[in-house]
XYZ file of N, CA and C in Angstrom:
684
model
N 32.555 4.429 37.473
C 32.687 5.175 38.726
C 31.780 4.542 39.793
N 32.341 4.139 40.921
C 31.528 3.493 41.962
C 30.561 4.469 42.619
N 29.433 3.928 43.063
C 28.460 4.755 43.768
C 28.959 5.055 45.178
N 28.576 6.200 45.733
C 28.946 6.508 47.122
C 28.395 5.453 48.078
N 29.145 5.156 49.117
C 28.762 4.111 50.069
C 27.400 4.385 50.702
N 27.127 5.658 51.015
C 25.850 6.009 51.641
C 24.687 5.710 50.704
N 24.872 5.958 49.404
C 23.820 5.706 48.420
C 23.589 4.208 48.255
N 24.663 3.427 48.214
C 24.538 1.971 48.100
C 23.787 1.405 49.307
N 24.138 1.885 50.493
C 23.485 1.415 51.717
C 21.990 1.699 51.692
N 21.619 2.898 51.231
C 20.204 3.260 51.158
C 19.457 2.357 50.186
N 20.038 2.107 49.016
C 19.389 1.263 48.005
C 19.170 -0.152 48.536
N 20.140 -0.677 49.267
C 19.998 -2.020 49.834
C 18.912 -2.053 50.907
N 18.943 -1.074 51.778
C 17.975 -1.042 52.881
C 16.548 -0.849 52.393
N 16.367 -0.014 51.369
C 15.019 0.294 50.885
C 14.419 -0.832 50.047
N 15.258 -1.749 49.558
C 14.743 -2.839 48.717
C 14.700 -4.171 49.454
N 15.158 -4.197 50.688
C 15.201 -5.456 51.430
C 13.792 -5.941 51.770
N 13.457 -7.134 51.307
C 12.204 -7.774 51.678
C 10.942 -7.141 51.139
N 11.033 -6.357 50.061
C 9.833 -5.740 49.503
C 9.582 -6.250 48.092
N 8.354 -6.140 47.661
C 7.971 -6.553 46.314
C 7.982 -5.354 45.372
N 8.561 -5.505 44.159
C 8.569 -4.401 43.190
C 7.171 -3.929 42.813
N 6.175 -4.818 42.955
C 4.805 -4.412 42.616
C 4.218 -3.483 43.671
N 4.729 -3.581 44.904
C 4.235 -2.729 45.979
C 5.040 -1.439 46.110
N 6.296 -1.506 45.732
C 7.185 -0.348 45.898
C 8.074 -0.270 44.661
N 7.649 0.427 43.608
C 8.393 0.469 42.342
C 9.837 0.921 42.520
N 10.713 0.373 41.662
C 12.130 0.709 41.728
C 12.400 2.188 41.561
N 11.572 2.860 40.762
C 11.766 4.300 40.557
C 11.610 5.056 41.873
N 10.656 4.615 42.707
C 10.449 5.279 43.995
C 11.658 5.087 44.915
N 12.219 3.870 44.895
C 13.397 3.590 45.715
C 14.562 4.469 45.284
N 14.810 4.497 43.977
C 15.928 5.286 43.447
C 15.748 6.767 43.750
N 14.528 7.265 43.537
C 14.256 8.684 43.787
C 14.522 9.045 45.240
N 14.014 8.210 46.160
C 14.215 8.478 47.586
C 15.697 8.510 47.935
N 16.440 7.506 47.487
C 17.846 7.391 47.877
C 18.708 8.489 47.257
N 18.429 8.842 46.017
C 19.188 9.921 45.379
C 18.910 11.244 46.089
N 17.635 11.496 46.411
C 17.292 12.731 47.118
C 17.951 12.775 48.495
N 17.938 11.646 49.195
C 18.578 11.591 50.512
C 20.075 11.859 50.394
N 20.705 11.248 49.387
C 22.148 11.441 49.199
C 22.475 12.900 48.894
N 21.699 13.515 47.996
C 21.942 14.915 47.649
C 21.725 15.818 48.855
N 20.712 15.492 49.653
C 20.414 16.288 50.849
C 21.567 16.215 51.843
N 22.040 14.993 52.113
C 23.129 14.812 53.068
C 24.422 15.414 52.529
N 24.685 15.208 51.239
C 25.932 15.694 50.646
C 25.957 17.213 50.517
N 24.783 17.843 50.536
C 24.738 19.299 50.380
C 25.452 20.008 51.527
N 25.585 19.330 52.659
C 26.312 19.926 53.789
C 27.768 20.175 53.420
N 28.323 19.302 52.557
C 29.706 19.474 52.114
C 29.789 20.521 51.003
N 28.767 20.533 50.131
C 28.788 21.435 48.982
C 28.482 22.863 49.407
N 27.474 23.025 50.289
C 27.063 24.355 50.746
C 27.157 24.436 52.268
N 28.373 24.424 52.824
C 28.498 24.521 54.284
C 27.941 25.847 54.786
N 27.283 25.786 55.931
C 26.680 27.012 56.469
C 26.710 26.968 57.979
N 27.138 28.043 58.577
C 27.136 28.171 60.028
C 26.203 29.311 60.417
N 25.295 29.037 61.324
C 24.339 30.040 61.775
C 25.049 31.033 62.688
N 24.855 32.323 62.436
C 25.495 33.351 63.255
C 24.768 33.497 64.593
N 25.438 34.117 65.554
C 24.822 34.330 66.863
C 23.607 35.251 66.760
N 23.695 36.273 65.917
C 22.563 37.191 65.742
C 21.342 36.457 65.209
N 21.574 35.581 64.223
C 20.470 34.805 63.657
C 19.896 33.854 64.694
N 20.752 33.198 65.445
C 20.294 32.257 66.477
C 19.433 32.957 67.521
N 19.862 34.132 67.960
C 19.087 34.876 68.966
C 17.726 35.282 68.413
N 17.707 35.736 67.155
C 16.444 36.163 66.541
C 15.486 34.988 66.400
N 15.987 33.856 65.916
C 15.137 32.677 65.724
C 14.636 32.147 67.063
N 15.484 32.143 68.078
C 15.051 31.691 69.404
C 13.958 32.598 69.951
N 14.101 33.895 69.725
C 13.069 34.837 70.172
C 11.751 34.573 69.451
N 11.820 34.284 68.155
C 10.609 33.966 67.391
C 9.928 32.723 67.961
N 10.727 31.712 68.278
C 10.168 30.473 68.809
C 9.475 30.706 70.146
N 10.148 31.425 71.044
C 9.569 31.681 72.364
C 8.291 32.508 72.245
N 8.311 33.504 71.376
C 7.128 34.338 71.175
C 5.990 33.527 70.573
N 6.310 32.706 69.578
C 5.292 31.881 68.939
C 4.686 30.877 69.888
N 5.521 30.289 70.747
C 5.014 29.313 71.712
C 4.048 29.960 72.692
N 4.386 31.164 73.161
C 3.492 31.859 74.101
C 2.169 32.220 73.438
N 2.242 32.731 72.208
C 1.021 33.150 71.515
C 0.139 31.959 71.171
N 0.756 30.824 70.834
C -0.029 29.635 70.496
C -0.863 29.173 71.683
N -0.372 29.444 72.898
C -1.109 29.053 74.099
C -2.279 29.990 74.370
N -2.248 31.188 73.778
C -3.252 32.207 74.079
C -4.236 32.439 72.931
N -3.748 32.328 71.700
C -4.566 32.681 70.538
C -4.670 31.489 69.590
N -5.882 31.132 69.220
C -6.093 30.050 68.267
C -5.790 30.544 66.856
N -4.863 29.881 66.201
C -4.533 30.226 64.819
C -5.119 29.169 63.894
N -5.803 29.598 62.874
C -6.410 28.665 61.925
C -5.578 28.657 60.649
N -4.951 27.528 60.381
C -4.156 27.376 59.162
C -5.023 26.741 58.079
N -5.178 27.455 56.986
C -6.048 27.007 55.898
C -5.243 26.382 54.762
N -5.910 25.533 53.987
C -5.319 25.074 52.734
C -5.111 26.301 51.853
N -3.978 26.355 51.181
C -3.560 27.536 50.418
C -4.691 28.101 49.557
N -5.425 27.205 48.882
C -6.475 27.653 47.959
C -7.746 28.098 48.658
N -7.817 27.866 49.971
C -8.994 28.271 50.730
C -8.837 29.648 51.363
N -7.669 30.258 51.207
C -7.492 31.627 51.696
C -8.368 32.584 50.897
N -8.889 33.605 51.555
C -9.579 34.655 50.805
C -8.536 35.432 50.005
N -8.993 36.247 49.080
C -8.059 37.038 48.276
C -7.205 37.933 49.166
N -7.832 38.569 50.154
C -7.085 39.446 51.056
C -6.083 38.658 51.909
N -6.490 37.481 52.382
C -5.581 36.646 53.176
C -4.382 36.201 52.344
N -4.660 35.817 51.102
C -3.576 35.376 50.223
C -2.610 36.521 49.920
N -3.159 37.693 49.635
C -2.312 38.858 49.352
C -1.473 39.246 50.568
N -2.078 39.171 51.761
C -1.335 39.484 52.987
C -0.192 38.495 53.204
N -0.473 37.224 52.955
C 0.562 36.203 53.117
C 1.725 36.449 52.157
N 1.399 36.667 50.886
C 2.454 36.920 49.896
C 3.254 38.175 50.248
N 2.559 39.210 50.676
C 3.238 40.466 51.020
C 4.177 40.265 52.215
N 3.731 39.504 53.200
C 4.570 39.253 54.371
C 5.837 38.488 53.989
N 5.696 37.496 53.113
C 6.865 36.732 52.661
C 7.829 37.633 51.895
N 7.281 38.470 51.010
C 8.126 39.376 50.229
C 8.877 40.359 51.126
N 8.197 40.915 52.117
C 8.836 41.869 53.025
C 9.880 41.185 53.908
N 9.634 39.931 54.261
C 10.611 39.161 55.029
C 11.890 38.980 54.208
N 11.707 38.735 52.916
C 12.849 38.565 52.012
C 13.639 39.869 51.863
N 12.959 40.998 51.939
C 13.610 42.298 51.738
C 14.293 42.830 52.999
N 13.941 42.290 54.160
C 14.450 42.796 55.440
C 15.853 42.245 55.716
N 16.855 43.109 55.660
C 18.240 42.686 55.853
C 18.768 43.028 57.253
N 17.861 43.246 58.192
C 18.302 43.507 59.567
C 18.925 42.258 60.185
N 18.586 41.089 59.633
C 19.270 39.834 59.934
C 19.839 39.338 58.610
N 21.115 39.040 58.560
C 21.778 38.701 57.294
C 21.618 37.226 56.937
N 21.563 36.925 55.608
C 21.587 37.858 54.471
C 20.272 38.620 54.307
N 19.182 38.015 54.766
C 17.878 38.654 54.945
C 17.081 37.711 55.822
N 15.986 38.178 56.376
C 15.264 37.362 57.348
C 14.716 36.072 56.742
N 14.258 36.140 55.498
C 13.725 34.935 54.855
C 14.821 33.882 54.709
N 15.948 34.270 54.111
C 17.025 33.310 53.883
C 17.679 32.866 55.185
N 17.654 33.720 56.200
C 18.198 33.319 57.500
C 17.424 32.129 58.059
N 16.098 32.144 57.890
C 15.277 31.013 58.337
C 15.504 29.810 57.437
N 15.554 30.049 56.125
C 15.807 28.961 55.175
C 17.104 28.234 55.525
N 18.127 28.979 55.910
C 19.435 28.384 56.177
C 19.447 27.489 57.410
N 18.422 27.597 58.251
C 18.300 26.656 59.364
C 17.920 25.263 58.859
N 17.458 25.194 57.633
C 16.997 23.938 57.044
C 18.123 23.235 56.292
N 19.339 23.600 56.578
C 20.494 22.963 55.944
C 21.656 22.982 56.931
N 22.851 22.696 56.470
C 24.005 22.695 57.359
C 23.882 21.645 58.452
N 24.079 22.031 59.699
C 24.067 21.078 60.812
C 22.699 20.450 61.041
N 21.653 21.062 60.492
C 20.299 20.518 60.685
C 20.060 19.263 59.859
N 20.908 19.004 58.873
C 20.684 17.898 57.955
C 20.578 16.565 58.687
N 21.403 16.399 59.729
C 21.405 15.127 60.429
C 20.149 14.835 61.224
N 19.360 15.845 61.531
C 18.180 15.632 62.374
C 16.865 16.005 61.700
N 16.898 16.900 60.725
C 15.656 17.409 60.145
C 14.968 16.401 59.240
N 15.744 15.560 58.548
C 15.162 14.641 57.571
C 15.652 13.213 57.800
N 14.873 12.261 57.259
C 15.248 10.850 57.228
C 15.474 10.275 58.626
N 14.599 10.639 59.550
C 14.699 10.112 60.901
C 13.452 10.420 61.700
N 13.381 9.959 62.952
C 12.178 10.132 63.771
C 11.886 11.570 64.161
N 12.883 12.462 64.021
C 12.664 13.862 64.412
C 11.951 14.665 63.333
N 11.726 14.062 62.166
C 11.170 14.813 61.033
C 9.891 15.584 61.382
N 8.856 14.948 61.944
C 7.610 15.701 62.205
C 7.796 16.832 63.209
N 8.448 16.529 64.340
C 8.612 17.548 65.373
C 9.503 18.695 64.936
N 10.605 18.370 64.241
C 11.541 19.407 63.790
C 10.834 20.389 62.871
N 10.058 19.864 61.938
C 9.400 20.743 60.968
C 8.199 21.473 61.568
N 7.617 20.914 62.608
C 6.542 21.638 63.292
C 7.097 22.907 63.935
N 8.260 22.779 64.581
C 8.919 23.950 65.178
C 9.349 24.925 64.086
N 9.899 24.393 63.002
C 10.380 25.225 61.900
C 9.243 26.059 61.310
N 8.084 25.427 61.112
C 6.921 26.150 60.567
C 6.434 27.221 61.539
N 6.478 26.911 62.836
C 6.064 27.899 63.841
C 6.974 29.126 63.799
N 8.279 28.901 63.670
C 9.238 30.012 63.602
C 8.980 30.863 62.367
N 8.771 30.215 61.219
C 8.506 30.949 59.981
C 7.210 31.742 60.094
N 6.177 31.116 60.642
C 4.897 31.793 60.805
C 5.034 33.005 61.720
N 5.795 32.867 62.787
C 5.962 33.980 63.719
C 6.713 35.132 63.064
N 7.685 34.817 62.206
C 8.402 35.868 61.476
C 7.451 36.632 60.559
N 6.529 35.916 59.928
C 5.530 36.567 59.069
C 4.594 37.441 59.895
N 4.226 36.971 61.082
C 3.282 37.708 61.930
C 3.914 38.954 62.551
N 5.232 39.008 62.603
C 5.870 40.248 63.036
C 5.647 41.349 62.004
N 5.407 40.952 60.769
C 5.183 41.918 59.690
C 3.699 42.226 59.540
N 2.890 41.174 59.431
C 1.430 41.317 59.352
C 0.830 40.376 60.400
N 0.388 40.891 61.540
C -0.019 40.063 62.677
C -1.174 39.102 62.413
N -1.956 39.330 61.378
C -3.109 38.464 61.117
C -2.767 37.260 60.244
N -1.547 37.202 59.736
C -1.160 36.123 58.822
C -0.969 34.814 59.583
N -1.470 33.727 59.010
C -1.132 32.385 59.474
C -0.599 31.607 58.278
N 0.232 30.635 58.551
C 0.898 29.889 57.488
C -0.074 28.908 56.842
N -0.333 29.027 55.542
C -1.215 28.066 54.879
C -0.475 26.761 54.606
N -1.225 25.709 54.304
C -0.605 24.441 53.921
C -1.078 24.055 52.525
N -0.353 23.156 51.895
C -0.701 22.694 50.547
C -1.134 21.237 50.639
N -2.382 20.960 50.340
C -2.890 19.593 50.300
C -2.658 19.045 48.895
N -1.515 18.405 48.697
C -1.157 17.929 47.356
C -1.970 16.720 46.921
N -2.724 16.099 47.856
C -3.570 14.981 47.437
C -4.654 15.448 46.467
N -5.027 16.710 46.542
C -6.022 17.252 45.605
C -5.462 17.277 44.186
N -4.183 17.623 44.056
C -3.559 17.725 42.741
C -3.153 16.362 42.193
N -2.996 15.374 43.071
C -2.590 14.042 42.623
C -3.643 13.393 41.738
N -4.890 13.858 41.822
C -5.965 13.305 41.002
C -5.922 13.829 39.566
N -5.134 14.858 39.324
C -5.070 15.452 37.990
C -4.163 14.625 37.075
N -4.492 14.607 35.787
C -3.655 13.911 34.809
C -2.273 14.533 34.773
N -2.211 15.852 34.817
C -0.943 16.568 34.850
C -0.974 17.568 36.001
N -0.438 17.194 37.166
C -0.491 18.083 38.332
C 0.159 19.445 38.104
N 1.034 19.547 37.103
C 1.651 20.845 36.817
C 0.616 21.881 36.390
N -0.548 21.404 35.950
C -1.603 22.322 35.518
C -2.404 22.877 36.697
N -2.054 22.466 37.904
C -2.766 22.945 39.092
C -2.686 24.461 39.201
N -3.738 25.055 39.737
C -3.755 26.507 39.947
C -2.665 26.939 40.936
N -2.154 25.986 41.719
C -1.039 26.284 42.624
C 0.121 26.902 41.847
N 0.349 26.401 40.625
C 1.471 26.875 39.812
C 1.030 27.975 38.852
N 0.268 28.910 39.368
C -0.167 30.069 38.582
C 0.305 31.331 39.289
N 0.164 32.454 38.620
C 0.636 33.714 39.205
C -0.172 34.122 40.435
N -1.353 33.517 40.627
C -2.150 33.815 41.816
C -1.559 33.177 43.071
N -0.754 32.122 42.876
C -0.221 31.388 44.021
C 1.314 31.423 44.010
N 1.989 30.353 43.576
C 3.456 30.370 43.693
C 4.170 30.613 42.373
N 3.430 30.733 41.268
C 4.083 31.019 39.996
C 4.387 29.777 39.183
N 5.029 29.981 38.040
C 5.252 28.904 37.073
C 6.073 27.747 37.656
N 5.791 26.492 37.181
C 6.421 25.311 37.771
C 7.780 24.946 37.195
N 8.133 25.475 36.024
C 9.346 25.042 35.343
C 10.255 26.212 34.989
N 11.554 25.968 35.079
C 12.530 26.980 34.688
C 12.614 28.117 35.692
N 13.160 29.245 35.228
C 13.235 30.424 36.085
C 11.829 30.883 36.451
N 11.622 31.217 37.705
C 10.299 31.667 38.152
C 10.130 33.122 37.728
N 9.218 33.331 36.770
C 9.063 34.662 36.165
C 7.701 35.281 36.409
N 6.793 34.552 37.072
C 5.516 35.166 37.431
C 5.115 34.743 38.837
N 4.064 35.368 39.356
C 3.648 35.083 40.721
C 4.395 35.934 41.736
N 4.108 35.749 43.008
C 4.669 36.616 44.060
C 6.172 36.458 44.269
N 6.756 35.376 43.741
C 8.188 35.132 43.963
C 8.996 35.236 42.672
N 8.447 35.950 41.696
C 9.124 36.103 40.404
C 10.472 36.793 40.574
N 11.463 36.249 39.881
C 12.808 36.849 39.824
C 13.496 36.936 41.187
N 13.133 36.046 42.079
C 13.811 35.995 43.375
C 15.239 35.472 43.213
N 16.147 36.005 44.024
C 17.511 35.494 44.107
C 17.672 34.709 45.409
N 18.457 33.624 45.345
C 18.803 32.953 46.599
C 20.128 33.508 47.104
N 20.544 33.081 48.281
C 21.692 33.733 48.922
C 23.032 33.392 48.276
N 23.018 32.485 47.283
C 24.238 32.207 46.530
C 24.317 33.039 45.257
N 23.290 33.871 45.034
C 23.312 34.799 43.914
C 22.504 34.386 42.710
N 22.122 33.107 42.628
C 21.351 32.639 41.484
C 19.881 32.976 41.608
N 19.155 32.761 40.508
C 17.717 33.024 40.479
C 16.928 31.782 40.874
N 15.783 32.004 41.498
C 14.891 30.913 41.879
C 14.466 30.140 40.635
N 14.688 28.823 40.664
C 14.381 27.957 39.525
C 13.611 26.742 40.019
N 12.656 26.273 39.220
C 11.884 25.082 39.590
C 11.956 24.037 38.480
N 11.735 22.788 38.878
C 11.698 21.685 37.921
C 10.626 20.701 38.375
N 9.409 21.213 38.529
C 8.295 20.427 39.063
C 7.923 19.307 38.094
N 7.718 18.107 38.635
C 7.256 16.995 37.818
C 8.350 16.216 37.132
N 9.614 16.599 37.327
C 10.701 15.872 36.667
C 10.784 14.440 37.193
N 10.549 14.283 38.487
C 10.574 12.969 39.121
C 9.428 12.889 40.121
N 8.693 11.766 40.093
C 7.654 11.552 41.085
C 6.370 12.327 40.825
N 5.438 12.160 41.765
C 4.142 12.823 41.683
C 3.760 13.339 43.072
N 2.730 14.193 43.144
C 2.283 14.670 44.463
C 1.798 13.511 45.338
N 1.893 13.688 46.623
C 1.395 12.692 47.562
C -0.093 12.458 47.320
N -0.484 11.187 47.165
C -1.899 10.884 46.942
C -2.532 10.333 48.223
N -3.854 10.191 48.198
C -4.581 9.797 49.405
C -4.234 8.381 49.848
N -3.983 7.489 48.886
C -3.641 6.112 49.226
C -2.318 6.065 49.987
N -1.323 6.784 49.487
C -0.016 6.813 50.146
C -0.122 7.466 51.516
N -0.924 8.522 51.582
C -1.119 9.205 52.866
C -1.676 8.245 53.912
N -2.653 7.432 53.540
C -3.275 6.512 54.489
C -2.302 5.427 54.940
N -1.356 5.063 54.055
C -0.378 4.028 54.399
C 0.668 4.556 55.375
N 1.202 5.726 55.069
C 2.360 6.220 55.817
C 2.014 7.213 56.924
N 0.839 7.797 56.875
C 0.502 8.829 57.864
C -0.842 8.563 58.534
N -1.068 7.349 59.049
C -2.372 7.074 59.660
C -2.481 7.534 61.106
N -1.349 7.848 61.721
C -1.337 8.158 63.145
C -1.202 9.656 63.395
N -1.715 10.086 64.529
C -1.510 11.479 64.943
C -0.747 11.559 66.264
N -0.114 10.449 66.633
C 0.735 10.392 67.820
C 2.157 10.112 67.361
N 3.101 10.969 67.731
C 4.468 10.867 67.241
C 5.086 9.503 67.537
N 4.816 8.928 68.712
C 5.415 7.644 69.082
C 5.018 6.531 68.125
N 3.861 6.682 67.449
C 3.389 5.652 66.530
C 3.730 5.966 65.078
N 4.333 7.143 64.842
C 4.592 7.585 63.469
C 5.619 6.681 62.802
């Protein structure tokens, strides 16, 4: 069975003029397969954003932009949150998932912006940093409508990259996001359903490793988008 043309093109482009010692073949294959699955998902899971969802998300963006100009928000590394901050964050996410005033629920309505027509601009191109900065602001603002003191934490995976087995990180415990493999049965997102009816499932560590400091310094040395 021949490979899809888009996948072949990616494999050729990613291996042109590089040394296998600097960029292992597994990394090339992983990147191209993930890109292909991401792009092809638009055909497998087509999604059109409703007008109600669009209006709600636009309102979140406008509100978040105004507040960002007035109030300094401090985003902490996930593990640096206090117990109360962490509990508030988890509670806000859970309540967002339960709120069906925007269909299918507010959490999944935001998630669905990360697929469908967004595929062409959100990933694998120069818009990646800016698109996701706006996306995170919208998600954070949705959480703050529920608990106004919540700010979106980030995950510094370079800390876990130093571990022999990153799956053993406290990130994958019931205190944070729950178990790393199979159906998610503990933590704040245990037994969650996605909008297609299935249960939340993870397969952490099947391919690749967390971003390490060396890779970060190579690919993310700039803080100006034009130089990214």
